Short mmCIF file of N, CA, C and O and ligand atoms in Angstrom, two decimals:
data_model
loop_
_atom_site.label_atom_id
_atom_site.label_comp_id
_atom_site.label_asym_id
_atom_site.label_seq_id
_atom_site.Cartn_x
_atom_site.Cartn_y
_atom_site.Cartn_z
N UNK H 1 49.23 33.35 -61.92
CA UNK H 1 49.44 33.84 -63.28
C UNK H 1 49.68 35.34 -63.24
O UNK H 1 49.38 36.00 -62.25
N UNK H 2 50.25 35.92 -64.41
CA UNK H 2 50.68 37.25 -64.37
C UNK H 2 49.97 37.89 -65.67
O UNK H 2 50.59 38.63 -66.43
N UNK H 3 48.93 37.62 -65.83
CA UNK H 3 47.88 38.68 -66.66
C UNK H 3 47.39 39.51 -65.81
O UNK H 3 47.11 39.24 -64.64
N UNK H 4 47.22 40.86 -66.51
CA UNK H 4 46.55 41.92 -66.08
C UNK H 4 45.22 41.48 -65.10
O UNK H 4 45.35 41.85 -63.93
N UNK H 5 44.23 40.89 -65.35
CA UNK H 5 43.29 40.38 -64.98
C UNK H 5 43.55 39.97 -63.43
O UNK H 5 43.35 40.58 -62.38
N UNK H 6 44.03 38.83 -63.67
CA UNK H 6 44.78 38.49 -61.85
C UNK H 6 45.10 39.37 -61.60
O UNK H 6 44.21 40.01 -61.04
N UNK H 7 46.48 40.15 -61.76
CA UNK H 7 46.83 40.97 -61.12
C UNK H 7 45.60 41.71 -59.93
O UNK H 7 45.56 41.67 -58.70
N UNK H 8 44.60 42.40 -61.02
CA UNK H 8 43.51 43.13 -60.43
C UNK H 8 42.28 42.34 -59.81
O UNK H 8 41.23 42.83 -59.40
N UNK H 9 42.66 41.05 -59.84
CA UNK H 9 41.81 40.05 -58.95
C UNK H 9 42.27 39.66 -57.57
O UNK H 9 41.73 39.16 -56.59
N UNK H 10 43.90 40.23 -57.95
CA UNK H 10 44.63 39.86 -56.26
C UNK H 10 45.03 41.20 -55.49
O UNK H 10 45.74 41.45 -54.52
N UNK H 11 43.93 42.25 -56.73
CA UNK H 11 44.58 43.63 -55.91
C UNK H 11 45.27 44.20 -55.50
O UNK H 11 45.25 44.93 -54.52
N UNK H 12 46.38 43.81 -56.56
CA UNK H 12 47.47 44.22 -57.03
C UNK H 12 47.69 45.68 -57.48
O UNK H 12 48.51 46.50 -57.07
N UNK H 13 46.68 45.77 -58.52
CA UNK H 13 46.13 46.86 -59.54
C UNK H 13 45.05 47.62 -58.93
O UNK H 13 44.11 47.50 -59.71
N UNK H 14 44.75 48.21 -58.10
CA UNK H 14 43.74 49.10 -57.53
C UNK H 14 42.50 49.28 -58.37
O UNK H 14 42.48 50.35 -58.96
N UNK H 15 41.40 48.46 -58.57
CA UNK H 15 40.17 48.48 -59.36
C UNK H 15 39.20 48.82 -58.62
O UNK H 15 39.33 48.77 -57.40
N UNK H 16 37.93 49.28 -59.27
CA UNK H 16 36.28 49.17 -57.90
C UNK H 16 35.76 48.21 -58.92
O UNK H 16 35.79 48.03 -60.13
N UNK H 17 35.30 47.74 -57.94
CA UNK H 17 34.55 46.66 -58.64
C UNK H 17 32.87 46.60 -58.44
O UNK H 17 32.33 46.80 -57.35
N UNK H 18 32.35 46.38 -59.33
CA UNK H 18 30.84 46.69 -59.59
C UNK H 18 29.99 45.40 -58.56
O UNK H 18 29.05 45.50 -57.77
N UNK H 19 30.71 44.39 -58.93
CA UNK H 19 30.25 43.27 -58.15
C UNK H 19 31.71 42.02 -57.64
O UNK H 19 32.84 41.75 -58.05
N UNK H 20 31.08 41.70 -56.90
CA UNK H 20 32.39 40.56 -56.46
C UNK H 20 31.97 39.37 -55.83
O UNK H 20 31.34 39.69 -54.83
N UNK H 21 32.04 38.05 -55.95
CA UNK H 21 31.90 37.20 -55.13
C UNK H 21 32.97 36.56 -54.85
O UNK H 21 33.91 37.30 -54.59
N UNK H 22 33.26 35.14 -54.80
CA UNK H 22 33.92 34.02 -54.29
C UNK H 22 34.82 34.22 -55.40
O UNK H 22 36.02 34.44 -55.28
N UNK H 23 34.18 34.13 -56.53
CA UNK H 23 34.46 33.08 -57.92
C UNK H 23 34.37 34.22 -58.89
O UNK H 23 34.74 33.87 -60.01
N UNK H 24 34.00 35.47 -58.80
CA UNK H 24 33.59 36.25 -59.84
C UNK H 24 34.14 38.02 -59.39
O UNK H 24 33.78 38.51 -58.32
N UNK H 25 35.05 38.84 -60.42
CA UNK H 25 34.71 40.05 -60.32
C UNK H 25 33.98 40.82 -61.54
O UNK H 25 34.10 40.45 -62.71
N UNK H 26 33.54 41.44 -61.30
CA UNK H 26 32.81 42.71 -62.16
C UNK H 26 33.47 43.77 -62.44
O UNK H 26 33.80 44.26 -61.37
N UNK H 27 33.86 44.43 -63.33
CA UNK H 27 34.27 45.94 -63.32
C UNK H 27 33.98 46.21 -64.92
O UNK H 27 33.53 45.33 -65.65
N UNK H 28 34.30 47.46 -65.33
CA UNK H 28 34.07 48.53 -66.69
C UNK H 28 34.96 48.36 -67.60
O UNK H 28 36.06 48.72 -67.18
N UNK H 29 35.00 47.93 -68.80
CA UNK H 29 35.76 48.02 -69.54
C UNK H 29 36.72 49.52 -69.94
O UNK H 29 36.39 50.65 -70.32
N UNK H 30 37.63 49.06 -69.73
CA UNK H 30 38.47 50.77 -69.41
C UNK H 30 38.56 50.96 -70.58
O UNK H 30 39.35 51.89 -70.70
N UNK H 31 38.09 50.51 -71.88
CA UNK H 31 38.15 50.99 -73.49
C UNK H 31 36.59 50.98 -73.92
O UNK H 31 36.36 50.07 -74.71
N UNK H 32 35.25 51.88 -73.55
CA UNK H 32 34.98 50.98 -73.69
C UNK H 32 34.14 51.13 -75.30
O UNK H 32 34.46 52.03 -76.07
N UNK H 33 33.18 50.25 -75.61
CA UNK H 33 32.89 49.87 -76.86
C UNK H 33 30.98 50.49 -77.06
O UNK H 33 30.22 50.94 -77.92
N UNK H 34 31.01 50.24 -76.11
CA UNK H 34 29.57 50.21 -75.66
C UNK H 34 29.15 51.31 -74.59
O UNK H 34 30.00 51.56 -73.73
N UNK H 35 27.90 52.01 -74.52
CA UNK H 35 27.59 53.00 -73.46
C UNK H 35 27.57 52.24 -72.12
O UNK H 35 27.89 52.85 -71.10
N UNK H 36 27.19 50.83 -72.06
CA UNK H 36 27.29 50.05 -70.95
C UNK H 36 28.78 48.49 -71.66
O UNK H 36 28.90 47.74 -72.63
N UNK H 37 29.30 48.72 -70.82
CA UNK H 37 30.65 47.78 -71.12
C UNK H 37 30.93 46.92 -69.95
O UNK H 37 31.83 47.43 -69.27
N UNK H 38 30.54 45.92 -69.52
CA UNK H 38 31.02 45.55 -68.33
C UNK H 38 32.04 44.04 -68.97
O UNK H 38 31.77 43.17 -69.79
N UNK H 39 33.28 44.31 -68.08
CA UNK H 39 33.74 42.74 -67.65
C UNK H 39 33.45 42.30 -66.34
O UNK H 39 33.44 42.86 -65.25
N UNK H 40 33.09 40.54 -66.94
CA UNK H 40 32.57 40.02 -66.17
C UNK H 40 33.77 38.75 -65.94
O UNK H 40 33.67 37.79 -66.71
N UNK H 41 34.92 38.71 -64.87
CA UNK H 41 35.68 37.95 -64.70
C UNK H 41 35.49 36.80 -63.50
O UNK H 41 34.85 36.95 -62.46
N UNK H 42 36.30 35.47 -63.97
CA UNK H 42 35.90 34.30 -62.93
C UNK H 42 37.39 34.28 -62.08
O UNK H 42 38.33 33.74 -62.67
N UNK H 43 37.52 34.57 -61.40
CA UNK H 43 38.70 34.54 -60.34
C UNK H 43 39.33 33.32 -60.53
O UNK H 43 40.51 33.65 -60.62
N UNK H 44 39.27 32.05 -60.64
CA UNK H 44 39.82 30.94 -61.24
C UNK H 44 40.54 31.17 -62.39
O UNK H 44 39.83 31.11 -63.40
N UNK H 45 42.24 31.53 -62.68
CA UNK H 45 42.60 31.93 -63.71
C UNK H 45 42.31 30.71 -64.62
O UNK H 45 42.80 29.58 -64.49
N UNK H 46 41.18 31.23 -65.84
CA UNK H 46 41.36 29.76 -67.23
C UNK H 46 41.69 30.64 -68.29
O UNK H 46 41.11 31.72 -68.40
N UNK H 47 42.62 30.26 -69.14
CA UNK H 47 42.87 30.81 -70.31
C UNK H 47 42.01 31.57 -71.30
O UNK H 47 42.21 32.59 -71.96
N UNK H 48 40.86 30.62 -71.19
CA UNK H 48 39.74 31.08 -72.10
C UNK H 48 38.25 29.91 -72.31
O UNK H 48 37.58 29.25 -71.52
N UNK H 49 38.25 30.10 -73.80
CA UNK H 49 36.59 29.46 -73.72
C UNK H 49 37.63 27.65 -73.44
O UNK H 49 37.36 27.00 -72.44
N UNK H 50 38.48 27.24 -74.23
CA UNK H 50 39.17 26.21 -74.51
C UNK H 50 39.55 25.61 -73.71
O UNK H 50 39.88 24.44 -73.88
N UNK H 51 39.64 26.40 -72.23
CA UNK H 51 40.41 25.83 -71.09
C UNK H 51 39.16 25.36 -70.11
O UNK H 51 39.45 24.85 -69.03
N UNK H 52 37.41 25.57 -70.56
CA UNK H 52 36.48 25.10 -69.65
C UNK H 52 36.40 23.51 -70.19
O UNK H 52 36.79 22.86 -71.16
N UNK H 53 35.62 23.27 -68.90
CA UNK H 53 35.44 21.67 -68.71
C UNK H 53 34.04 21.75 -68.36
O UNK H 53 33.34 22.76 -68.43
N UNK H 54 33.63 20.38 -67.91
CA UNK H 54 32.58 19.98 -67.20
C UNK H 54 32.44 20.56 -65.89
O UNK H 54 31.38 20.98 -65.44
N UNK H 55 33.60 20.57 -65.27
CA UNK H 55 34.15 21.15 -63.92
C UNK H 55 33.74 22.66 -63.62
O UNK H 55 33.69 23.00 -62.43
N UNK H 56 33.45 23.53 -64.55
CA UNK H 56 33.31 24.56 -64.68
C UNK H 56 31.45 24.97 -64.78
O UNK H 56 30.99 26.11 -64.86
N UNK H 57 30.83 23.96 -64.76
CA UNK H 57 29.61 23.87 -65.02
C UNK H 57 28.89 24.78 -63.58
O UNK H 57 27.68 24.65 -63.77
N UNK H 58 29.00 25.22 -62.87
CA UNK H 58 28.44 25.95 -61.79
C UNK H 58 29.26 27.42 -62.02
O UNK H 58 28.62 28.47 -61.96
N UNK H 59 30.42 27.44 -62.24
CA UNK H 59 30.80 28.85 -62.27
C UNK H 59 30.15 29.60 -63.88
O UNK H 59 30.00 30.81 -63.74
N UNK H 60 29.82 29.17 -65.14
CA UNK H 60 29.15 29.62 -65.76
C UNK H 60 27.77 29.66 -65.33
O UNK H 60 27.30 30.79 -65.42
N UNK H 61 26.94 28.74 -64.86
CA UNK H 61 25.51 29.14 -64.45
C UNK H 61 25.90 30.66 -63.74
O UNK H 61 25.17 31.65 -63.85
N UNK H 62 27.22 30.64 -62.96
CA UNK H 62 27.13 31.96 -61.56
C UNK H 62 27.01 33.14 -62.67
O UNK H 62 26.11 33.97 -62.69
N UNK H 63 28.34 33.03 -63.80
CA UNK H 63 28.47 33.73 -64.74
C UNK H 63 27.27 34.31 -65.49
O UNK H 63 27.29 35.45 -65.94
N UNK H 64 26.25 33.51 -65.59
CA UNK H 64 25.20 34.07 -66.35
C UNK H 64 23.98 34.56 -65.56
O UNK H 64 23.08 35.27 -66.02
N UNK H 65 24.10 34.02 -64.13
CA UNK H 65 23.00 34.50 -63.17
C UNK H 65 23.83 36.47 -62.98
O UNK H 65 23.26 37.54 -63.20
N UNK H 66 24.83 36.30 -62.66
CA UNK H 66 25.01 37.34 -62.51
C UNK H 66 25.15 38.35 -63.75
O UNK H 66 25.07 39.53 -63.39
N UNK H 67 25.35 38.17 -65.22
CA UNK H 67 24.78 39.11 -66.47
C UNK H 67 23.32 39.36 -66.42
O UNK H 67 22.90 40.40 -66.94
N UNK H 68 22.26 38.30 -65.71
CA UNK H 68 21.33 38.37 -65.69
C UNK H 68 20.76 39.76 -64.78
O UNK H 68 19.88 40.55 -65.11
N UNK H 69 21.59 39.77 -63.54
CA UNK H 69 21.39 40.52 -62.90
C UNK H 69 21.63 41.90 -62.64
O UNK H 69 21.12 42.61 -61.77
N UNK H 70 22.87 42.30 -63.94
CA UNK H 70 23.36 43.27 -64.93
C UNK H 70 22.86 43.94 -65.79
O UNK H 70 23.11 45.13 -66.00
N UNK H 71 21.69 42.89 -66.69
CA UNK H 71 21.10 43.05 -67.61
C UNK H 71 19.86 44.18 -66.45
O UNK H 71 19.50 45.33 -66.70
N UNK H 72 19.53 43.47 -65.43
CA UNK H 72 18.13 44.24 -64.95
C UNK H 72 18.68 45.42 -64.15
O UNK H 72 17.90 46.35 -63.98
N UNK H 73 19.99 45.52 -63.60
CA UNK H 73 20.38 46.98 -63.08
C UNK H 73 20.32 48.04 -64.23
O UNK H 73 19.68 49.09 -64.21
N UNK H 74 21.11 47.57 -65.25
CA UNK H 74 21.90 48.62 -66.10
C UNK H 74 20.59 48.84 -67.40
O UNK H 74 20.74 49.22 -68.56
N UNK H 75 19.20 48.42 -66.62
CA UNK H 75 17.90 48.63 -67.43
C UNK H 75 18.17 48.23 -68.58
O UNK H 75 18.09 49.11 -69.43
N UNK H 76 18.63 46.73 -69.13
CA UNK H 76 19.13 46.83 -70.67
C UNK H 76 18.21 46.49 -71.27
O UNK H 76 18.04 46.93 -72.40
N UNK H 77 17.34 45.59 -70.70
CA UNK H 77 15.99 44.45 -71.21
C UNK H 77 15.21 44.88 -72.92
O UNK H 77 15.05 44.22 -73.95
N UNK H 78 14.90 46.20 -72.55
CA UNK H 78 14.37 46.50 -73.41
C UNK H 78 15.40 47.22 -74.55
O UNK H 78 15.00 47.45 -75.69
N UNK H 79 16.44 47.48 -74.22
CA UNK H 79 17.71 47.88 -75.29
C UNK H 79 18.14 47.08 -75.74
O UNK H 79 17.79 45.95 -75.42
N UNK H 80 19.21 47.35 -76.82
CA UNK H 80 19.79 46.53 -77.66
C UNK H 80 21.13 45.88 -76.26
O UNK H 80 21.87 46.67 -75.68
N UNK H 81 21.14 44.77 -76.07
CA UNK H 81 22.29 43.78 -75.19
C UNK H 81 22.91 42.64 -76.20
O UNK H 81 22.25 42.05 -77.05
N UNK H 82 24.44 42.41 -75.90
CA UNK H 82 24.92 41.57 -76.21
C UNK H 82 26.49 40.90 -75.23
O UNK H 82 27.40 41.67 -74.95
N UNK H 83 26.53 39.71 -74.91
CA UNK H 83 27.28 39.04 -74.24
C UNK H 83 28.14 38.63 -75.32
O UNK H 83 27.79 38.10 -76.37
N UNK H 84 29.72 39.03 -74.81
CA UNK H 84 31.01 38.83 -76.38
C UNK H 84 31.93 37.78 -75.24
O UNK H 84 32.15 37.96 -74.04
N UNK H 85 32.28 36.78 -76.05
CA UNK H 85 33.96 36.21 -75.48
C UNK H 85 34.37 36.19 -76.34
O UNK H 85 33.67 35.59 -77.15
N UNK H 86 35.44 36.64 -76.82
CA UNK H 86 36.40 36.99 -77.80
C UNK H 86 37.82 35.11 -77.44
O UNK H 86 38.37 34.71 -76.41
N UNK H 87 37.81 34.67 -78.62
CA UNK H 87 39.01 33.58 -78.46
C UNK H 87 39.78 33.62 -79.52
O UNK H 87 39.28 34.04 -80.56
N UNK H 88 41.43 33.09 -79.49
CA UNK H 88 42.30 33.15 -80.20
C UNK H 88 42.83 34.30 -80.55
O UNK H 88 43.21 35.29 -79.91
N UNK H 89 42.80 34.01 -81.73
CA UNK H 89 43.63 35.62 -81.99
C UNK H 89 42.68 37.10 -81.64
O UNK H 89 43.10 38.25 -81.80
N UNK H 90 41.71 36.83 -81.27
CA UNK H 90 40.18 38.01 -80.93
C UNK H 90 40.01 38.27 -79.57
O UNK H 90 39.20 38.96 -78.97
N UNK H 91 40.98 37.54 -79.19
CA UNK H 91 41.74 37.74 -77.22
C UNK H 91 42.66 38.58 -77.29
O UNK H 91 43.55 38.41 -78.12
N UNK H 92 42.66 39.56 -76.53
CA UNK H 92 44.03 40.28 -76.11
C UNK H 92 44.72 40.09 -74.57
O UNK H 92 45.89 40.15 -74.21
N UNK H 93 43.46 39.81 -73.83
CA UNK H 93 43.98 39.08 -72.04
C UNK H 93 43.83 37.87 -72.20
O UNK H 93 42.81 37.38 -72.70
N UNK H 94 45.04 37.06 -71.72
CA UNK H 94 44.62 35.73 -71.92
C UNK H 94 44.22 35.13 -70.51
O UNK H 94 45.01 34.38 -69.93
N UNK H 95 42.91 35.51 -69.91
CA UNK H 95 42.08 35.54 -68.89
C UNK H 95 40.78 35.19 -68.96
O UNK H 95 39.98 36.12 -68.87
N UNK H 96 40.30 33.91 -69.12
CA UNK H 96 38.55 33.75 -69.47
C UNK H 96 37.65 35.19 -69.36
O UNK H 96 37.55 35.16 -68.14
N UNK H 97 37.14 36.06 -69.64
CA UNK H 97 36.18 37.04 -69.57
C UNK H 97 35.03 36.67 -70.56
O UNK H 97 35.04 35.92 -71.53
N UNK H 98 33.88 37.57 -69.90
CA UNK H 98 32.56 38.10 -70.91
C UNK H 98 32.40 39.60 -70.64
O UNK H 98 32.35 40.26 -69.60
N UNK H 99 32.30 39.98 -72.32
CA UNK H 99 32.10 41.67 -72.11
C UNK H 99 30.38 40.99 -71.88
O UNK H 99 29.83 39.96 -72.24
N UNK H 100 29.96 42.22 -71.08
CA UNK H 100 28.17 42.53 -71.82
C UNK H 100 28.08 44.04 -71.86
O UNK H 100 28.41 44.87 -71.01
N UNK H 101 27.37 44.22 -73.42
CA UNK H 101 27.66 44.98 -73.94
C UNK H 101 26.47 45.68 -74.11
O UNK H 101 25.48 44.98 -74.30
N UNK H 102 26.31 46.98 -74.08
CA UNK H 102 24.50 47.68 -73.90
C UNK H 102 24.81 48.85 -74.38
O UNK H 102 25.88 49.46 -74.38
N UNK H 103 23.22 49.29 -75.03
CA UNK H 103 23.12 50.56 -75.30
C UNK H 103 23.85 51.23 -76.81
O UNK H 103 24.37 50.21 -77.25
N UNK H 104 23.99 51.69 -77.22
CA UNK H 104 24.95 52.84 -78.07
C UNK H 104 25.99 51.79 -78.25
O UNK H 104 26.35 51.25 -77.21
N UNK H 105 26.62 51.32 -79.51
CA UNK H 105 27.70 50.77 -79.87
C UNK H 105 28.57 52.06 -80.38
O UNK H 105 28.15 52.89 -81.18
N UNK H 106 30.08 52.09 -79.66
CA UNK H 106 30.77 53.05 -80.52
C UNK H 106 31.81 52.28 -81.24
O UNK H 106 32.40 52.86 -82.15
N UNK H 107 32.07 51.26 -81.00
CA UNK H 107 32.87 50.14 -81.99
C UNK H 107 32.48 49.17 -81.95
O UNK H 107 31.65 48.99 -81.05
N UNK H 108 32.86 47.81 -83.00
CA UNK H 108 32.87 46.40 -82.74
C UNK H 108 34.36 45.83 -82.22
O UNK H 108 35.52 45.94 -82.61
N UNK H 109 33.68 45.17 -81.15
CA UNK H 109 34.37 44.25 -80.60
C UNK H 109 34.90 42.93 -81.18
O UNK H 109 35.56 42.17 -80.47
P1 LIG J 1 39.56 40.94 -75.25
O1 LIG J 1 39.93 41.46 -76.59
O2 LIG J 1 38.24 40.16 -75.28
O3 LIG J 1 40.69 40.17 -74.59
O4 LIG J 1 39.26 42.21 -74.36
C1 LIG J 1 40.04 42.65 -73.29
C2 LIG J 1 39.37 43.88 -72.74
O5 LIG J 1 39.95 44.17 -71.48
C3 LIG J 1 39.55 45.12 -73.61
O6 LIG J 1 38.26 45.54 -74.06
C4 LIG J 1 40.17 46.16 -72.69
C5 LIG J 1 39.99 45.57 -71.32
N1 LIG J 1 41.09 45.84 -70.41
C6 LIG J 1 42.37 45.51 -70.59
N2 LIG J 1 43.12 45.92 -69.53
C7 LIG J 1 42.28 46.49 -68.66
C8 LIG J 1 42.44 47.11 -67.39
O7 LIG J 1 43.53 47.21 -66.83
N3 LIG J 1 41.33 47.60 -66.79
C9 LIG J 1 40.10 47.50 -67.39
N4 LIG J 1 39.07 48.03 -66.74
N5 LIG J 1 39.90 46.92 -68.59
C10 LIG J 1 40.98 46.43 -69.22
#
């Protein structure tokens, strides 16, 4: 696929990435909304929330073990946190993502 997203999943696009596994990259929202902004992307290009299945049932557990593990770096626990997927017209990459979002809101998402 030729969304921005891949692109910078096949390192194409020169990114650092906060975290990386098999199935998952991490990096900063380059707009961002929040004092802590992270995207949290699944290397499996899916369109969005619409395009998961049953099949997908281990890469969201990974998805949320690793916000979990976001949440306790980026000290959010006790701050205000929120996990966004934006769908339909409230998508602008059409690339499954989760912002998580911390700290200081300077816009809504
Ligand atoms: P959404 O509206 O949920 O599709 O949000 C897409 C987000 O992706 C938006 O907050 C800006 C971010 N974004 C788009 N292109 C890039 C990029 O090239 N690098 C980074 N770091 N973020 C990007």
């Amino acid at each position: 696929m030729d969304d921005i997203f891949c692109k910078i999943i096949r390192k194409e696009i020169p990114k650092e990435f906060i975290y990386e596994s098999e199935n998952l990259v991490v990096f900063p929202d380059i707009n961002p909304s929040a004092d802590t902004h992270l995207l949290i992307i699944p290397k499996k290009h899916l369109g969005g929330i619409q395009d998961l299945t049953k099949e997908n049932k281990d890469l969201l557990v990974e998805i949320y073990s690793v916000v979990n593990m976001l949440v306790k770096q980026y000290n959010l626990s006790g701050n205000l946190y929120r996990v966004v997927v934006n769908g339909g017209k409230a998508q602008h990459v059409p690339h499954l993502h989760f912002h998580l979002l911390g700290g200081v809101w300077k816009k809504f998402i």
